[in-house]
Amino acid sequence: MLYSLEPDQSVTGGPWFTDQDFESEFVDILMQQCFKFLQHKAVTAAPSSIAGVLVGSIDPIAQRSASLTSAAAVWEFINKLGISKVSLTVEHIEMLLGALIYDGKVERSVGADGEGTPVTFYRARLSVPTPTGVMHVPCGACPVVHSCREGGAISPSSCVYMNDWLSW
């Protein structure tokens, strides 16, 4: 290979590899910082009260819109931190955000800019709602629930799953 040529990322592994070794600590730190940035955006978008005065929008649509951010904004934040000695691109940040999506920490939303061009936005998922007790009833996942009736071959009083659920 010529000295002046830079090898393709498919050969070197991109910024996530050093000397053929995967830099998991580097990736973890970058993912933590990306998530911290998105969390901060979500928290600042939520209404709060300062000295008894409500600050921020109560409208959930406005809150959601204010918490959305682009991969380019996350990239700018990471660059300003200066935690990477390797030059990162917006595509690299999108890879990290994709991993956070698969981890269930971030969600992706597609919108449009002023000219109608599709733009991908990201936001932190601060908490997952806890399921209610009704969601745990075995009838909700039972494949023969339509045949279930009192006095029939399949009934709630003779259901093994219902008895286990009630005894729990």
PDB file of N, CA and C in Angstrom, residues 63-163:
ATOM      1  N   GLN A  63     -43.448  19.032  24.197  1.00  0.00           N
ATOM      2  CA  GLN A  63     -42.357  18.433  24.972  1.00  0.00           C
ATOM      3  C   GLN A  63     -41.588  17.429  24.128  1.00  0.00           C
ATOM      4  N   ARG A  64     -42.330  16.580  23.418  1.00  0.00           N
ATOM      5  CA  ARG A  64     -41.679  15.561  22.584  1.00  0.00           C
ATOM      6  C   ARG A  64     -40.853  16.222  21.484  1.00  0.00           C
ATOM      7  N   SER A  65     -41.425  17.234  20.848  1.00  0.00           N
ATOM      8  CA  SER A  65     -40.710  17.928  19.775  1.00  0.00           C
ATOM      9  C   SER A  65     -39.448  18.604  20.294  1.00  0.00           C
ATOM     10  N   ALA A  66     -39.524  19.173  21.491  1.00  0.00           N
ATOM     11  CA  ALA A  66     -38.355  19.849  22.066  1.00  0.00           C
ATOM     12  C   ALA A  66     -37.269  18.867  22.475  1.00  0.00           C
ATOM     13  N   SER A  67     -37.634  17.612  22.727  1.00  0.00           N
ATOM     14  CA  SER A  67     -36.627  16.630  23.143  1.00  0.00           C
ATOM     15  C   SER A  67     -35.955  15.943  21.962  1.00  0.00           C
ATOM     16  N   LEU A  68     -36.484  16.120  20.755  1.00  0.00           N
ATOM     17  CA  LEU A  68     -35.884  15.499  19.565  1.00  0.00           C
ATOM     18  C   LEU A  68     -34.638  16.256  19.138  1.00  0.00           C
ATOM     19  N   THR A  69     -33.646  15.518  18.687  1.00  0.00           N
ATOM     20  CA  THR A  69     -32.428  16.145  18.187  1.00  0.00           C
ATOM     21  C   THR A  69     -31.848  15.305  17.054  1.00  0.00           C
ATOM     22  N   SER A  70     -31.056  15.919  16.234  1.00  0.00           N
ATOM     23  CA  SER A  70     -30.471  15.222  15.091  1.00  0.00           C
ATOM     24  C   SER A  70     -29.139  14.594  15.473  1.00  0.00           C
ATOM     25  N   ALA A  71     -28.682  13.674  14.650  1.00  0.00           N
ATOM     26  CA  ALA A  71     -27.375  13.052  14.867  1.00  0.00           C
ATOM     27  C   ALA A  71     -26.269  14.093  14.719  1.00  0.00           C
ATOM     28  N   ALA A  72     -26.495  15.094  13.882  1.00  0.00           N
ATOM     29  CA  ALA A  72     -25.499  16.156  13.702  1.00  0.00           C
ATOM     30  C   ALA A  72     -25.315  16.956  14.990  1.00  0.00           C
ATOM     31  N   ALA A  73     -26.397  17.192  15.732  1.00  0.00           N
ATOM     32  CA  ALA A  73     -26.292  17.920  17.006  1.00  0.00           C
ATOM     33  C   ALA A  73     -25.535  17.080  18.035  1.00  0.00           C
ATOM     34  N   VAL A  74     -25.774  15.769  18.037  1.00  0.00           N
ATOM     35  CA  VAL A  74     -25.041  14.876  18.951  1.00  0.00           C
ATOM     36  C   VAL A  74     -23.565  14.859  18.556  1.00  0.00           C
ATOM     37  N   TRP A  75     -23.291  14.844  17.259  1.00  0.00           N
ATOM     38  CA  TRP A  75     -21.915  14.856  16.762  1.00  0.00           C
ATOM     39  C   TRP A  75     -21.190  16.125  17.219  1.00  0.00           C
ATOM     40  N   GLU A  76     -21.874  17.270  17.127  1.00  0.00           N
ATOM     41  CA  GLU A  76     -21.274  18.533  17.588  1.00  0.00           C
ATOM     42  C   GLU A  76     -20.949  18.470  19.077  1.00  0.00           C
ATOM     43  N   PHE A  77     -21.863  17.906  19.868  1.00  0.00           N
ATOM     44  CA  PHE A  77     -21.645  17.774  21.307  1.00  0.00           C
ATOM     45  C   PHE A  77     -20.423  16.905  21.592  1.00  0.00           C
ATOM     46  N   ILE A  78     -20.321  15.771  20.913  1.00  0.00           N
ATOM     47  CA  ILE A  78     -19.182  14.855  21.119  1.00  0.00           C
ATOM     48  C   ILE A  78     -17.890  15.540  20.711  1.00  0.00           C
ATOM     49  N   ASN A  79     -17.898  16.271  19.601  1.00  0.00           N
ATOM     50  CA  ASN A  79     -16.690  16.973  19.161  1.00  0.00           C
ATOM     51  C   ASN A  79     -16.275  18.048  20.155  1.00  0.00           C
ATOM     52  N   LYS A  80     -17.247  18.782  20.720  1.00  0.00           N
ATOM     53  CA  LYS A  80     -16.924  19.823  21.701  1.00  0.00           C
ATOM     54  C   LYS A  80     -16.344  19.237  22.978  1.00  0.00           C
ATOM     55  N   LEU A  81     -16.770  18.015  23.332  1.00  0.00           N
ATOM     56  CA  LEU A  81     -16.219  17.366  24.525  1.00  0.00           C
ATOM     57  C   LEU A  81     -14.738  17.047  24.350  1.00  0.00           C
ATOM     58  N   GLY A  82     -14.344  16.714  23.133  1.00  0.00           N
ATOM     59  CA  GLY A  82     -12.950  16.389  22.850  1.00  0.00           C
ATOM     60  C   GLY A  82     -12.513  15.055  23.421  1.00  0.00           C
ATOM     61  N   ILE A  83     -13.428  14.114  23.572  1.00  0.00           N
ATOM     62  CA  ILE A  83     -13.070  12.811  24.147  1.00  0.00           C
ATOM     63  C   ILE A  83     -12.538  11.833  23.116  1.00  0.00           C
ATOM     64  N   SER A  84     -12.617  12.186  21.852  1.00  0.00           N
ATOM     65  CA  SER A  84     -12.157  11.298  20.794  1.00  0.00           C
ATOM     66  C   SER A  84     -10.930  11.887  20.105  1.00  0.00           C
ATOM     67  N   LYS A  85      -9.878  11.084  20.068  1.00  0.00           N
ATOM     68  CA  LYS A  85      -8.680  11.493  19.329  1.00  0.00           C
ATOM     69  C   LYS A  85      -8.832  11.157  17.850  1.00  0.00           C
ATOM     70  N   VAL A  86      -9.794  10.286  17.556  1.00  0.00           N
ATOM     71  CA  VAL A  86     -10.082   9.870  16.191  1.00  0.00           C
ATOM     72  C   VAL A  86     -11.152  10.797  15.633  1.00  0.00           C
ATOM     73  N   SER A  87     -11.029  11.135  14.372  1.00  0.00           N
ATOM     74  CA  SER A  87     -12.017  11.987  13.723  1.00  0.00           C
ATOM     75  C   SER A  87     -13.295  11.183  13.489  1.00  0.00           C
ATOM     76  N   LEU A  88     -14.391  11.628  14.115  1.00  0.00           N
ATOM     77  CA  LEU A  88     -15.679  10.952  13.955  1.00  0.00           C
ATOM     78  C   LEU A  88     -16.551  11.737  12.993  1.00  0.00           C
ATOM     79  N   THR A  89     -17.424  11.022  12.296  1.00  0.00           N
ATOM     80  CA  THR A  89     -18.368  11.648  11.379  1.00  0.00           C
ATOM     81  C   THR A  89     -19.776  11.468  11.937  1.00  0.00           C
ATOM     82  N   VAL A  90     -20.733  12.115  11.311  1.00  0.00           N
ATOM     83  CA  VAL A  90     -22.125  11.970  11.720  1.00  0.00           C
ATOM     84  C   VAL A  90     -22.571  10.517  11.537  1.00  0.00           C
ATOM     85  N   GLU A  91     -22.061   9.849  10.521  1.00  0.00           N
ATOM     86  CA  GLU A  91     -22.409   8.445  10.296  1.00  0.00           C
ATOM     87  C   GLU A  91     -21.941   7.575  11.454  1.00  0.00           C
ATOM     88  N   HIS A  92     -20.787   7.878  12.029  1.00  0.00           N
ATOM     89  CA  HIS A  92     -20.305   7.127  13.194  1.00  0.00           C
ATOM     90  C   HIS A  92     -21.240   7.331  14.382  1.00  0.00           C
ATOM     91  N   ILE A  93     -21.694   8.563  14.570  1.00  0.00           N
ATOM     92  CA  ILE A  93     -22.621   8.864  15.663  1.00  0.00           C
ATOM     93  C   ILE A  93     -23.943   8.136  15.430  1.00  0.00           C
ATOM     94  N   GLU A  94     -24.380   8.056  14.177  1.00  0.00           N
ATOM     95  CA  GLU A  94     -25.613   7.326  13.868  1.00  0.00           C
ATOM     96  C   GLU A  94     -25.471   5.843  14.200  1.00  0.00           C
ATOM     97  N   MET A  95     -24.268   5.281  14.030  1.00  0.00           N
ATOM     98  CA  MET A  95     -24.026   3.887  14.426  1.00  0.00           C
ATOM     99  C   MET A  95     -24.201   3.726  15.934  1.00  0.00           C
ATOM    100  N   LEU A  96     -23.637   4.665  16.693  1.00  0.00           N
ATOM    101  CA  LEU A  96     -23.761   4.607  18.149  1.00  0.00           C
ATOM    102  C   LEU A  96     -25.221   4.767  18.581  1.00  0.00           C
ATOM    103  N   LEU A  97     -25.923   5.694  17.946  1.00  0.00           N
ATOM    104  CA  LEU A  97     -27.334   5.902  18.272  1.00  0.00           C
ATOM    105  C   LEU A  97     -28.163   4.672  17.908  1.00  0.00           C
ATOM    106  N   GLY A  98     -27.789   4.004  16.828  1.00  0.00           N
ATOM    107  CA  GLY A  98     -28.462   2.755  16.462  1.00  0.00           C
ATOM    108  C   GLY A  98     -28.301   1.688  17.534  1.00  0.00           C
ATOM    109  N   ALA A  99     -27.097   1.600  18.103  1.00  0.00           N
ATOM    110  CA  ALA A  99     -26.870   0.640  19.189  1.00  0.00           C
ATOM    111  C   ALA A  99     -27.700   1.010  20.413  1.00  0.00           C
ATOM    112  N   LEU A 100     -27.821   2.302  20.694  1.00  0.00           N
ATOM    113  CA  LEU A 100     -28.647   2.744  21.823  1.00  0.00           C
ATOM    114  C   LEU A 100     -30.123   2.456  21.581  1.00  0.00           C
ATOM    115  N   ILE A 101     -30.538   2.502  20.323  1.00  0.00           N
ATOM    116  CA  ILE A 101     -31.921   2.142  19.985  1.00  0.00           C
ATOM    117  C   ILE A 101     -32.155   0.673  20.295  1.00  0.00           C
ATOM    118  N   TYR A 102     -31.209  -0.182  19.885  1.00  0.00           N
ATOM    119  CA  TYR A 102     -31.347  -1.614  20.151  1.00  0.00           C
ATOM    120  C   TYR A 102     -31.277  -1.917  21.642  1.00  0.00           C
ATOM    121  N   ASP A 103     -30.607  -1.080  22.413  1.00  0.00           N
ATOM    122  CA  ASP A 103     -30.559  -1.240  23.868  1.00  0.00           C
ATOM    123  C   ASP A 103     -31.841  -0.759  24.535  1.00  0.00           C
ATOM    124  N   GLY A 104     -32.719  -0.096  23.787  1.00  0.00           N
ATOM    125  CA  GLY A 104     -33.972   0.392  24.330  1.00  0.00           C
ATOM    126  C   GLY A 104     -33.846   1.714  25.066  1.00  0.00           C
ATOM    127  N   LYS A 105     -32.725   2.396  24.906  1.00  0.00           N
ATOM    128  CA  LYS A 105     -32.507   3.661  25.604  1.00  0.00           C
ATOM    129  C   LYS A 105     -32.891   4.876  24.772  1.00  0.00           C
ATOM    130  N   VAL A 106     -32.935   4.713  23.461  1.00  0.00           N
ATOM    131  CA  VAL A 106     -33.187   5.826  22.544  1.00  0.00           C
ATOM    132  C   VAL A 106     -34.237   5.386  21.540  1.00  0.00           C
ATOM    133  N   GLU A 107     -35.033   6.332  21.081  1.00  0.00           N
ATOM    134  CA  GLU A 107     -35.967   6.042  20.000  1.00  0.00           C
ATOM    135  C   GLU A 107     -35.716   6.991  18.834  1.00  0.00           C
ATOM    136  N   ARG A 108     -36.011   6.488  17.645  1.00  0.00           N
ATOM    137  CA  ARG A 108     -35.782   7.240  16.409  1.00  0.00           C
ATOM    138  C   ARG A 108     -37.120   7.709  15.861  1.00  0.00           C
ATOM    139  N   SER A 109     -37.112   8.896  15.288  1.00  0.00           N
ATOM    140  CA  SER A 109     -38.310   9.469  14.681  1.00  0.00           C
ATOM    141  C   SER A 109     -37.884  10.159  13.393  1.00  0.00           C
ATOM    142  N   VAL A 110     -38.672   9.993  12.359  1.00  0.00           N
ATOM    143  CA  VAL A 110     -38.349  10.622  11.079  1.00  0.00           C
ATOM    144  C   VAL A 110     -39.328  11.767  10.854  1.00  0.00           C
ATOM    145  N   GLY A 111     -38.781  12.927  10.557  1.00  0.00           N
ATOM    146  CA  GLY A 111     -39.579  14.113  10.274  1.00  0.00           C
ATOM    147  C   GLY A 111     -39.087  14.747   8.989  1.00  0.00           C
ATOM    148  N   ALA A 112     -39.483  15.968   8.767  1.00  0.00           N
ATOM    149  CA  ALA A 112     -39.055  16.682   7.568  1.00  0.00           C
ATOM    150  C   ALA A 112     -38.561  18.064   7.961  1.00  0.00           C
ATOM    151  N   ASP A 113     -37.567  18.533   7.216  1.00  0.00           N
ATOM    152  CA  ASP A 113     -37.092  19.902   7.458  1.00  0.00           C
ATOM    153  C   ASP A 113     -38.012  20.867   6.710  1.00  0.00           C
ATOM    154  N   GLY A 114     -37.661  22.135   6.690  1.00  0.00           N
ATOM    155  CA  GLY A 114     -38.498  23.160   6.064  1.00  0.00           C
ATOM    156  C   GLY A 114     -38.733  22.949   4.586  1.00  0.00           C
ATOM    157  N   GLU A 115     -37.826  22.220   3.931  1.00  0.00           N
ATOM    158  CA  GLU A 115     -37.944  22.000   2.490  1.00  0.00           C
ATOM    159  C   GLU A 115     -38.606  20.672   2.146  1.00  0.00           C
ATOM    160  N   GLY A 116     -39.010  19.909   3.162  1.00  0.00           N
ATOM    161  CA  GLY A 116     -39.659  18.623   2.922  1.00  0.00           C
ATOM    162  C   GLY A 116     -38.703  17.447   2.825  1.00  0.00           C
ATOM    163  N   THR A 117     -37.415  17.687   3.066  1.00  0.00           N
ATOM    164  CA  THR A 117     -36.431  16.611   3.035  1.00  0.00           C
ATOM    165  C   THR A 117     -36.531  15.805   4.326  1.00  0.00           C
ATOM    166  N   PRO A 118     -36.582  14.454   4.231  1.00  0.00           N
ATOM    167  CA  PRO A 118     -36.684  13.656   5.451  1.00  0.00           C
ATOM    168  C   PRO A 118     -35.430  13.796   6.328  1.00  0.00           C
ATOM    169  N   VAL A 119     -35.669  13.945   7.634  1.00  0.00           N
ATOM    170  CA  VAL A 119     -34.590  14.084   8.611  1.00  0.00           C
ATOM    171  C   VAL A 119     -34.869  13.113   9.746  1.00  0.00           C
ATOM    172  N   THR A 120     -33.831  12.430  10.207  1.00  0.00           N
ATOM    173  CA  THR A 120     -33.964  11.497  11.318  1.00  0.00           C
ATOM    174  C   THR A 120     -33.634  12.215  12.615  1.00  0.00           C
ATOM    175  N   PHE A 121     -34.515  12.064  13.589  1.00  0.00           N
ATOM    176  CA  PHE A 121     -34.310  12.650  14.904  1.00  0.00           C
ATOM    177  C   PHE A 121     -34.233  11.549  15.945  1.00  0.00           C
ATOM    178  N   TYR A 122     -33.584  11.846  17.050  1.00  0.00           N
ATOM    179  CA  TYR A 122     -33.427  10.887  18.133  1.00  0.00           C
ATOM    180  C   TYR A 122     -33.836  11.545  19.440  1.00  0.00           C
ATOM    181  N   ARG A 123     -34.311  10.726  20.378  1.00  0.00           N
ATOM    182  CA  ARG A 123     -34.597  11.220  21.717  1.00  0.00           C
ATOM    183  C   ARG A 123     -34.436  10.087  22.713  1.00  0.00           C
ATOM    184  N   ALA A 124     -34.092  10.446  23.935  1.00  0.00           N
ATOM    185  CA  ALA A 124     -33.894   9.466  24.997  1.00  0.00           C
ATOM    186  C   ALA A 124     -35.239   8.957  25.485  1.00  0.00           C
ATOM    187  N   ARG A 125     -35.273   7.689  25.799  1.00  0.00           N
ATOM    188  CA  ARG A 125     -36.434   7.102  26.463  1.00  0.00           C
ATOM    189  C   ARG A 125     -36.109   7.120  27.947  1.00  0.00           C
ATOM    190  N   LEU A 126     -36.724   8.037  28.668  1.00  0.00           N
ATOM    191  CA  LEU A 126     -36.387   8.201  30.076  1.00  0.00           C
ATOM    192  C   LEU A 126     -36.908   7.070  30.939  1.00  0.00           C
ATOM    193  N   SER A 127     -38.094   6.597  30.690  1.00  0.00           N
ATOM    194  CA  SER A 127     -38.621   5.481  31.462  1.00  0.00           C
ATOM    195  C   SER A 127     -39.648   4.736  30.638  1.00  0.00           C
ATOM    196  N   VAL A 128     -39.750   3.466  30.921  1.00  0.00           N
ATOM    197  CA  VAL A 128     -40.744   2.644  30.264  1.00  0.00           C
ATOM    198  C   VAL A 128     -41.901   2.499  31.248  1.00  0.00           C
ATOM    199  N   PRO A 129     -43.130   2.756  30.815  1.00  0.00           N
ATOM    200  CA  PRO A 129     -44.248   2.638  31.745  1.00  0.00           C
ATOM    201  C   PRO A 129     -44.378   1.221  32.279  1.00  0.00           C
ATOM    202  N   THR A 130     -44.640   1.109  33.562  1.00  0.00           N
ATOM    203  CA  THR A 130     -44.811  -0.212  34.165  1.00  0.00           C
ATOM    204  C   THR A 130     -46.183  -0.755  33.788  1.00  0.00           C
ATOM    205  N   PRO A 131     -46.248  -2.037  33.476  1.00  0.00           N
ATOM    206  CA  PRO A 131     -47.528  -2.607  33.078  1.00  0.00           C
ATOM    207  C   PRO A 131     -48.494  -2.680  34.265  1.00  0.00           C
ATOM    208  N   THR A 132     -49.765  -2.551  33.971  1.00  0.00           N
ATOM    209  CA  THR A 132     -50.779  -2.648  35.011  1.00  0.00           C
ATOM    210  C   THR A 132     -51.062  -4.109  35.308  1.00  0.00           C
ATOM    211  N   GLY A 133     -51.768  -4.369  36.398  1.00  0.00           N
ATOM    212  CA  GLY A 133     -52.069  -5.740  36.799  1.00  0.00           C
ATOM    213  C   GLY A 133     -52.894  -6.485  35.776  1.00  0.00           C
ATOM    214  N   VAL A 134     -53.771  -5.784  35.074  1.00  0.00           N
ATOM    215  CA  VAL A 134     -54.630  -6.431  34.083  1.00  0.00           C
ATOM    216  C   VAL A 134     -53.795  -7.019  32.946  1.00  0.00           C
ATOM    217  N   MET A 135     -52.670  -6.425  32.666  1.00  0.00           N
ATOM    218  CA  MET A 135     -51.828  -6.902  31.568  1.00  0.00           C
ATOM    219  C   MET A 135     -51.186  -8.242  31.890  1.00  0.00           C
ATOM    220  N   HIS A 136     -51.162  -8.615  33.161  1.00  0.00           N
ATOM    221  CA  HIS A 136     -50.537  -9.871  33.565  1.00  0.00           C
ATOM    222  C   HIS A 136     -51.523 -11.033  33.629  1.00  0.00           C
ATOM    223  N   VAL A 137     -52.816 -10.780  33.446  1.00  0.00           N
ATOM    224  CA  VAL A 137     -53.816 -11.838  33.494  1.00  0.00           C
ATOM    225  C   VAL A 137     -53.524 -12.829  32.374  1.00  0.00           C
ATOM    226  N   PRO A 138     -53.492 -14.130  32.665  1.00  0.00           N
ATOM    227  CA  PRO A 138     -53.153 -15.116  31.629  1.00  0.00           C
ATOM    228  C   PRO A 138     -54.128 -15.153  30.459  1.00  0.00           C
ATOM    229  N   CYS A 139     -55.335 -14.676  30.637  1.00  0.00           N
ATOM    230  CA  CYS A 139     -56.315 -14.694  29.546  1.00  0.00           C
ATOM    231  C   CYS A 139     -55.871 -13.836  28.363  1.00  0.00           C
ATOM    232  N   GLY A 140     -55.061 -12.799  28.624  1.00  0.00           N
ATOM    233  CA  GLY A 140     -54.620 -11.909  27.568  1.00  0.00           C
ATOM    234  C   GLY A 140     -53.736 -12.581  26.537  1.00  0.00           C
ATOM    235  N   ALA A 141     -53.029 -13.654  26.924  1.00  0.00           N
ATOM    236  CA  ALA A 141     -52.137 -14.355  26.006  1.00  0.00           C
ATOM    237  C   ALA A 141     -52.624 -15.758  25.688  1.00  0.00           C
ATOM    238  N   CYS A 142     -53.793 -16.123  26.164  1.00  0.00           N
ATOM    239  CA  CYS A 142     -54.311 -17.479  25.965  1.00  0.00           C
ATOM    240  C   CYS A 142     -54.825 -17.667  24.539  1.00  0.00           C
ATOM    241  N   PRO A 143     -54.379 -18.728  23.853  1.00  0.00           N
ATOM    242  CA  PRO A 143     -54.822 -18.938  22.470  1.00  0.00           C
ATOM    243  C   PRO A 143     -56.260 -19.465  22.365  1.00  0.00           C
ATOM    244  N   VAL A 144     -56.832 -19.972  23.476  1.00  0.00           N
ATOM    245  CA  VAL A 144     -58.193 -20.523  23.427  1.00  0.00           C
ATOM    246  C   VAL A 144     -59.157 -19.681  24.260  1.00  0.00           C
ATOM    247  N   VAL A 145     -58.857 -18.409  24.444  1.00  0.00           N
ATOM    248  CA  VAL A 145     -59.698 -17.544  25.264  1.00  0.00           C
ATOM    249  C   VAL A 145     -61.120 -17.438  24.713  1.00  0.00           C
ATOM    250  N   HIS A 146     -61.285 -17.577  23.411  1.00  0.00           N
ATOM    251  CA  HIS A 146     -62.612 -17.462  22.804  1.00  0.00           C
ATOM    252  C   HIS A 146     -63.483 -18.681  23.115  1.00  0.00           C
ATOM    253  N   SER A 147     -62.852 -19.802  23.444  1.00  0.00           N
ATOM    254  CA  SER A 147     -63.607 -21.016  23.794  1.00  0.00           C
ATOM    255  C   SER A 147     -63.806 -21.143  25.295  1.00  0.00           C
ATOM    256  N   CYS A 148     -63.248 -20.238  26.049  1.00  0.00           N
ATOM    257  CA  CYS A 148     -63.290 -20.306  27.506  1.00  0.00           C
ATOM    258  C   CYS A 148     -64.622 -19.770  28.024  1.00  0.00           C
ATOM    259  N   ARG A 149     -65.328 -20.587  28.792  1.00  0.00           N
ATOM    260  CA  ARG A 149     -66.580 -20.150  29.421  1.00  0.00           C
ATOM    261  C   ARG A 149     -66.848 -21.064  30.609  1.00  0.00           C
ATOM    262  N   GLU A 150     -67.525 -20.533  31.586  1.00  0.00           N
ATOM    263  CA  GLU A 150     -67.848 -21.292  32.787  1.00  0.00           C
ATOM    264  C   GLU A 150     -68.779 -22.446  32.422  1.00  0.00           C
ATOM    265  N   GLY A 151     -68.418 -23.637  32.856  1.00  0.00           N
ATOM    266  CA  GLY A 151     -69.210 -24.829  32.560  1.00  0.00           C
ATOM    267  C   GLY A 151     -68.746 -25.539  31.311  1.00  0.00           C
ATOM    268  N   GLY A 152     -67.850 -24.950  30.523  1.00  0.00           N
ATOM    269  CA  GLY A 152     -67.364 -25.574  29.298  1.00  0.00           C
ATOM    270  C   GLY A 152     -66.123 -26.423  29.567  1.00  0.00           C
ATOM    271  N   ALA A 153     -65.576 -27.028  28.499  1.00  0.00           N
ATOM    272  CA  ALA A 153     -64.363 -27.842  28.626  1.00  0.00           C
ATOM    273  C   ALA A 153     -63.181 -26.976  29.053  1.00  0.00           C
ATOM    274  N   ILE A 154     -63.192 -25.749  28.593  1.00  0.00           N
ATOM    275  CA  ILE A 154     -62.167 -24.776  28.988  1.00  0.00           C
ATOM    276  C   ILE A 154     -62.888 -23.700  29.783  1.00  0.00           C
ATOM    277  N   SER A 155     -62.519 -23.559  31.053  1.00  0.00           N
ATOM    278  CA  SER A 155     -63.202 -22.575  31.897  1.00  0.00           C
ATOM    279  C   SER A 155     -62.203 -21.918  32.845  1.00  0.00           C
ATOM    280  N   PRO A 156     -62.514 -20.720  33.331  1.00  0.00           N
ATOM    281  CA  PRO A 156     -61.617 -20.035  34.262  1.00  0.00           C
ATOM    282  C   PRO A 156     -61.423 -20.800  35.567  1.00  0.00           C
ATOM    283  N   SER A 157     -62.438 -21.518  36.018  1.00  0.00           N
ATOM    284  CA  SER A 157     -62.316 -22.236  37.292  1.00  0.00           C
ATOM    285  C   SER A 157     -61.408 -23.460  37.180  1.00  0.00           C
ATOM    286  N   SER A 158     -61.270 -24.036  35.983  1.00  0.00           N
ATOM    287  CA  SER A 158     -60.396 -25.199  35.817  1.00  0.00           C
ATOM    288  C   SER A 158     -59.078 -24.852  35.114  1.00  0.00           C
ATOM    289  N   CYS A 159     -58.849 -23.586  34.849  1.00  0.00           N
ATOM    290  CA  CYS A 159     -57.643 -23.157  34.119  1.00  0.00           C
ATOM    291  C   CYS A 159     -56.410 -23.217  35.022  1.00  0.00           C
ATOM    292  N   VAL A 160     -55.422 -23.978  34.603  1.00  0.00           N
ATOM    293  CA  VAL A 160     -54.182 -24.113  35.366  1.00  0.00           C
ATOM    294  C   VAL A 160     -53.445 -22.783  35.444  1.00  0.00           C
ATOM    295  N   TYR A 161     -53.414 -22.058  34.336  1.00  0.00           N
ATOM    296  CA  TYR A 161     -52.692 -20.792  34.287  1.00  0.00           C
ATOM    297  C   TYR A 161     -53.348 -19.744  35.190  1.00  0.00           C
ATOM    298  N   MET A 162     -54.692 -19.739  35.214  1.00  0.00           N
ATOM    299  CA  MET A 162     -55.401 -18.799  36.065  1.00  0.00           C
ATOM    300  C   MET A 162     -55.155 -19.120  37.541  1.00  0.00           C
ATOM    301  N   ASN A 163     -55.166 -20.412  37.879  1.00  0.00           N
ATOM    302  CA  ASN A 163     -54.905 -20.815  39.269  1.00  0.00           C
ATOM    303  C   ASN A 163     -53.488 -20.446  39.694  1.00  0.00           C
TER     304      ASN A 163
END
